[in-house]
C-alpha angles and dihedrals in degrees: 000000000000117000122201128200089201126041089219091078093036088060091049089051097053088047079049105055097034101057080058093059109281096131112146116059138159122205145186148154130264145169100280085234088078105055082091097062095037100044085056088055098047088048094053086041108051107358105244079157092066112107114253087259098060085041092050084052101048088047083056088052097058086237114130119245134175146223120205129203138167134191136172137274127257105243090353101099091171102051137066128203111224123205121194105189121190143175125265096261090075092082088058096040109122119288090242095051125089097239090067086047086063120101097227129190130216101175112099111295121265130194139171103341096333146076133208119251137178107219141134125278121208101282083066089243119119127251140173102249140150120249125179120269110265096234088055092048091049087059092035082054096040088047098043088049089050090051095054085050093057094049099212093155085194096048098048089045088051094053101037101052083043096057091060095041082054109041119065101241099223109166099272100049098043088055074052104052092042102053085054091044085055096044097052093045095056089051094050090052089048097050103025098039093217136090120297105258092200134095105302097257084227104045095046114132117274121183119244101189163304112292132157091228112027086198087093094076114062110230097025132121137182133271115161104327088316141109121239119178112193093200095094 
């Protein structure tokens, strides 16, 4: 299993394995002091341990096979989320195996507080990207609304600088965010009468790739392995 120190990578991974046929997954959260035993089951079980090469023959074979991953939690130190993906012949593997005990899921997958989605970017056309679950933008929204009524100009600069320091701004999210950054910012004017103290809803971070060393593009700084340029 795959451990990641930053959720940012983790959610690349998952983008990753699943556009090369890992499409049915099951998830869940445990003390960070278990990935060792799981991820030594999960490796006896269905093999997330095998090399690419043994994963891609198995695929060929039309024989289901399995990557496993973990990450941590946002605002949980002491826990860890676990993802076991597998190919869809996981769902036809014989009734006695592990692999048909497993309570596989074939809806897009979801981790930490997003879930995958195909949609268009702003060039029209489609891509695979992450967006925020609808039930944690609802409260981000709720709690971003209550903090421009209550006018702290500190406060709602804090948080909402915070949110996109916090949050990996994968395509989706950041069309999210920025349509709630706009939003609030209309209504501060509207109700304060002064300038929006937050993050300019047109100039948020947006990330511009995967390098090794994100030194090669002027403006950019790490998070996680990957680029994020802070000019758009």
């Amino acid at each position: 299993m795959k451990i990641y120190d930053d959720i940012t990578p983790a959610l690349k991974a998952i983008l990753f394995h699943f556009i090369r046929g890992y499409t049915v997954w099951t998830s869940f959260i445990v003390p960070i002091e278990k990935l060792e035993g799981i991820a030594s089951k999960w490796a006896e079980a269905y093999g997330t341990q095998l090399p690419a090469w043994k994963r891609q023959d198995r695929k060929e074979k039309k024989l289901a096979t399995a990557v496993a991953l973990a990450a941590p939690v946002i605002s949980r130190p002491g826990m860890r989320q676990v993802m076991l993906m597998a190919t869809e012949h996981a769902l036809t593997m014989p009734k006695a195996s592990d692999w048909a005990r497993e309570q596989w899921l074939t809806r897009l997958p979801e981790f930490s507080e997003f879930v995958m989605v195909h949609e268009p970017r702003e060039g029209a056309e489609y891509a695979w990207s992450w967006r925020i679950q609808e039930r944690v933008l609802d409260g981000l929204q709720r709690h971003l609304v209550a903090l421009v009524k209550a006018g702290d100009v500190g406060q709602l600069k804090h948080e909402t600088t915070h949110l996109v320091q916090l949050y990996p701004l994968y395509g989706g999210v950041r069309r999210q965010i920025r349509r709630m950054y706009r939003g609030a910012a209309k209504l501060w004017t509207a109700t304060r009468k002064s300038n929006w103290p937050g993050p300019d809803p047109e100039r948020l971070p947006m990330m511009i790739g995967f390098r090794k060393d994100p030194g090669v593009v002027a403006g950019a700084k790490r998070a996680g392995e990957f680029l994020i340029f802070d000019g758009r």
